[in-house]
C-alpha cells in the first residue's frame, strides 16, 4: 500500500513553531515513529511551502497511490486551486489538522478542501496522521 503524507506551509517548522499549539516534536522524528508503527505500509512524505508544488504533487501521485494524507496548513482556508486539485484526482484524500481549528480564530473554521476529501481529522495532534493511516489500512 502506497500512502503519502503531504504537509503544506510552515509545517516544516514543527517542533519549533508555536509549540504550545503544535507540540514539540519535529515531523521527521514523528515520521520515523509512524513508519515503525506501520511497517507493512510504504509511507512517503512531502512538504512544501508553495501552493503550486502541493498541487503538482497531488497531480503526480493522485492517480496511482492508495491514499493521500494532506495537511495544507493555511492554504486549507484560502485555496480554491488546491480544492480543485483534490476534486480532480482519483486517490482518496484525508484532510488532517494538528490543532483543533474550530477552537481557534474564525478564519480557520472554513476549509475549501473538506468537501472534496474522504474525511477530516482535526485536533488530535500528530496522532491525526496515525489515525488517517489506520483508516486507509
Ligand atoms: C493547521 C491549522 C491551520 O489553520 C494552520 O494555518 C496551520 C496548521 C493544523 O495542522 O492545525 O498551518 O493546518
PDB file of N, CA, C and O in Angstrom, residues 11 14 17-18 20-23 71 77 96-105 108 121-126 129:
ATOM      1  N   UNK A  11       4.702  23.928   8.054  1.00  0.00           N
ATOM      2  CA  UNK A  11       4.732  22.668   8.805  1.00  0.00           C
ATOM      3  C   UNK A  11       6.130  22.060   8.819  1.00  0.00           C
ATOM      4  O   UNK A  11       6.392  21.115   9.557  1.00  0.00           O
ATOM      5  N   UNK A  14       7.579  22.335  12.414  1.00  0.00           N
ATOM      6  CA  UNK A  14       7.004  21.629  13.567  1.00  0.00           C
ATOM      7  C   UNK A  14       8.095  21.305  14.581  1.00  0.00           C
ATOM      8  O   UNK A  14       9.182  20.865  14.213  1.00  0.00           O
ATOM      9  N   UNK A  17       7.801  25.700  15.853  1.00  0.00           N
ATOM     10  CA  UNK A  17       6.733  26.669  15.591  1.00  0.00           C
ATOM     11  C   UNK A  17       5.647  26.566  16.659  1.00  0.00           C
ATOM     12  O   UNK A  17       5.039  25.499  16.824  1.00  0.00           O
ATOM     13  N   UNK A  18       5.382  27.654  17.379  1.00  0.00           N
ATOM     14  CA  UNK A  18       4.281  27.708  18.352  1.00  0.00           C
ATOM     15  C   UNK A  18       4.063  26.343  19.034  1.00  0.00           C
ATOM     16  O   UNK A  18       3.001  25.730  18.885  1.00  0.00           O
ATOM     17  N   UNK A  20       3.219  25.433  21.847  1.00  0.00           N
ATOM     18  CA  UNK A  20       2.036  25.305  22.712  1.00  0.00           C
ATOM     19  C   UNK A  20       0.805  24.894  21.903  1.00  0.00           C
ATOM     20  O   UNK A  20      -0.158  24.356  22.446  1.00  0.00           O
ATOM     21  N   UNK A  21       0.851  25.138  20.590  1.00  0.00           N
ATOM     22  CA  UNK A  21      -0.265  24.732  19.715  1.00  0.00           C
ATOM     23  C   UNK A  21       0.066  23.437  18.986  1.00  0.00           C
ATOM     24  O   UNK A  21      -0.767  22.530  18.890  1.00  0.00           O
ATOM     25  N   UNK A  22       1.283  23.354  18.446  1.00  0.00           N
ATOM     26  CA  UNK A  22       1.605  22.253  17.524  1.00  0.00           C
ATOM     27  C   UNK A  22       2.514  21.178  18.133  1.00  0.00           C
ATOM     28  O   UNK A  22       2.836  20.200  17.455  1.00  0.00           O
ATOM     29  N   UNK A  23       2.916  21.372  19.407  1.00  0.00           N
ATOM     30  CA  UNK A  23       3.738  20.365  20.060  1.00  0.00           C
ATOM     31  C   UNK A  23       5.229  20.567  19.832  1.00  0.00           C
ATOM     32  O   UNK A  23       5.646  21.480  19.116  1.00  0.00           O
ATOM     33  N   UNK A  71      -2.212  17.792   5.076  1.00  0.00           N
ATOM     34  CA  UNK A  71      -2.381  18.950   5.955  1.00  0.00           C
ATOM     35  C   UNK A  71      -1.876  20.143   5.154  1.00  0.00           C
ATOM     36  O   UNK A  71      -0.668  20.365   5.049  1.00  0.00           O
ATOM     37  N   UNK A  77      -7.642  27.187   4.162  1.00  0.00           N
ATOM     38  CA  UNK A  77      -8.668  28.221   4.358  1.00  0.00           C
ATOM     39  C   UNK A  77      -8.725  29.221   3.208  1.00  0.00           C
ATOM     40  O   UNK A  77      -9.531  30.144   3.235  1.00  0.00           O
ATOM     41  N   UNK A  96      -6.035  16.497   7.359  1.00  0.00           N
ATOM     42  CA  UNK A  96      -5.630  16.434   8.774  1.00  0.00           C
ATOM     43  C   UNK A  96      -5.237  17.826   9.249  1.00  0.00           C
ATOM     44  O   UNK A  96      -4.572  18.580   8.517  1.00  0.00           O
ATOM     45  N   UNK A  97      -5.645  18.155  10.450  1.00  0.00           N
ATOM     46  CA  UNK A  97      -5.131  19.350  11.144  1.00  0.00           C
ATOM     47  C   UNK A  97      -4.679  18.935  12.530  1.00  0.00           C
ATOM     48  O   UNK A  97      -5.421  18.248  13.253  1.00  0.00           O
ATOM     49  N   UNK A  98      -3.489  19.366  12.887  1.00  0.00           N
ATOM     50  CA  UNK A  98      -2.906  19.009  14.187  1.00  0.00           C
ATOM     51  C   UNK A  98      -3.702  19.663  15.312  1.00  0.00           C
ATOM     52  O   UNK A  98      -4.047  19.037  16.309  1.00  0.00           O
ATOM     53  N   UNK A  99      -3.992  20.942  15.147  1.00  0.00           N
ATOM     54  CA  UNK A  99      -4.730  21.681  16.170  1.00  0.00           C
ATOM     55  C   UNK A  99      -6.225  21.563  15.910  1.00  0.00           C
ATOM     56  O   UNK A  99      -6.655  21.220  14.797  1.00  0.00           O
ATOM     57  N   UNK A 100      -7.011  21.883  16.938  1.00  0.00           N
ATOM     58  CA  UNK A 100      -8.462  21.933  16.767  1.00  0.00           C
ATOM     59  C   UNK A 100      -8.814  23.302  16.181  1.00  0.00           C
ATOM     60  O   UNK A 100      -8.988  24.279  16.905  1.00  0.00           O
ATOM     61  N   UNK A 101      -8.892  23.342  14.864  1.00  0.00           N
ATOM     62  CA  UNK A 101      -9.099  24.631  14.179  1.00  0.00           C
ATOM     63  C   UNK A 101     -10.413  25.299  14.602  1.00  0.00           C
ATOM     64  O   UNK A 101     -10.526  26.521  14.556  1.00  0.00           O
ATOM     65  N   UNK A 102     -11.369  24.495  15.082  1.00  0.00           N
ATOM     66  CA  UNK A 102     -12.667  25.067  15.485  1.00  0.00           C
ATOM     67  C   UNK A 102     -12.601  25.752  16.845  1.00  0.00           C
ATOM     68  O   UNK A 102     -13.527  26.475  17.215  1.00  0.00           O
ATOM     69  N   UNK A 103     -11.530  25.520  17.572  1.00  0.00           N
ATOM     70  CA  UNK A 103     -11.338  26.195  18.863  1.00  0.00           C
ATOM     71  C   UNK A 103     -10.449  27.425  18.688  1.00  0.00           C
ATOM     72  O   UNK A 103     -10.036  28.034  19.677  1.00  0.00           O
ATOM     73  N   UNK A 104     -10.142  27.770  17.440  1.00  0.00           N
ATOM     74  CA  UNK A 104      -9.217  28.877  17.180  1.00  0.00           C
ATOM     75  C   UNK A 104      -9.941  29.997  16.422  1.00  0.00           C
ATOM     76  O   UNK A 104     -11.166  30.072  16.457  1.00  0.00           O
ATOM     77  N   UNK A 105      -9.204  30.874  15.771  1.00  0.00           N
ATOM     78  CA  UNK A 105      -9.798  32.026  15.094  1.00  0.00           C
ATOM     79  C   UNK A 105     -10.845  31.573  14.066  1.00  0.00           C
ATOM     80  O   UNK A 105     -10.694  30.526  13.439  1.00  0.00           O
ATOM     81  N   UNK A 108     -10.147  30.128  10.609  1.00  0.00           N
ATOM     82  CA  UNK A 108      -9.685  28.737  10.469  1.00  0.00           C
ATOM     83  C   UNK A 108     -10.855  27.746  10.441  1.00  0.00           C
ATOM     84  O   UNK A 108     -10.657  26.538  10.325  1.00  0.00           O
ATOM     85  N   UNK A 121      -9.718  14.887   9.899  1.00  0.00           N
ATOM     86  CA  UNK A 121      -9.290  14.577  11.268  1.00  0.00           C
ATOM     87  C   UNK A 121      -8.675  15.845  11.851  1.00  0.00           C
ATOM     88  O   UNK A 121      -7.709  16.373  11.300  1.00  0.00           O
ATOM     89  N   UNK A 122      -9.246  16.312  12.935  1.00  0.00           N
ATOM     90  CA  UNK A 122      -8.892  17.642  13.456  1.00  0.00           C
ATOM     91  C   UNK A 122      -8.646  17.570  14.961  1.00  0.00           C
ATOM     92  O   UNK A 122      -9.464  16.998  15.688  1.00  0.00           O
ATOM     93  N   UNK A 123      -7.537  18.130  15.401  1.00  0.00           N
ATOM     94  CA  UNK A 123      -7.375  18.419  16.819  1.00  0.00           C
ATOM     95  C   UNK A 123      -6.770  17.318  17.667  1.00  0.00           C
ATOM     96  O   UNK A 123      -6.710  17.451  18.887  1.00  0.00           O
ATOM     97  N   UNK A 124      -6.270  16.248  17.050  1.00  0.00           N
ATOM     98  CA  UNK A 124      -5.679  15.159  17.834  1.00  0.00           C
ATOM     99  C   UNK A 124      -4.154  15.196  17.801  1.00  0.00           C
ATOM    100  O   UNK A 124      -3.497  14.173  18.039  1.00  0.00           O
ATOM    101  N   UNK A 125      -3.601  16.366  17.480  1.00  0.00           N
ATOM    102  CA  UNK A 125      -2.150  16.470  17.416  1.00  0.00           C
ATOM    103  C   UNK A 125      -1.609  15.600  16.286  1.00  0.00           C
ATOM    104  O   UNK A 125      -2.325  15.279  15.327  1.00  0.00           O
ATOM    105  N   UNK A 126      -0.356  15.180  16.424  1.00  0.00           N
ATOM    106  CA  UNK A 126       0.263  14.364  15.370  1.00  0.00           C
ATOM    107  C   UNK A 126      -0.415  12.998  15.242  1.00  0.00           C
ATOM    108  O   UNK A 126      -0.318  12.342  14.212  1.00  0.00           O
ATOM    109  N   UNK A 129      -2.375  11.958  12.033  1.00  0.00           N
ATOM    110  CA  UNK A 129      -1.766  11.298  10.861  1.00  0.00           C
ATOM    111  C   UNK A 129      -1.834   9.771  11.029  1.00  0.00           C
ATOM    112  O   UNK A 129      -2.041   9.040  10.072  1.00  0.00           O
TER     113      UNK A 129
END
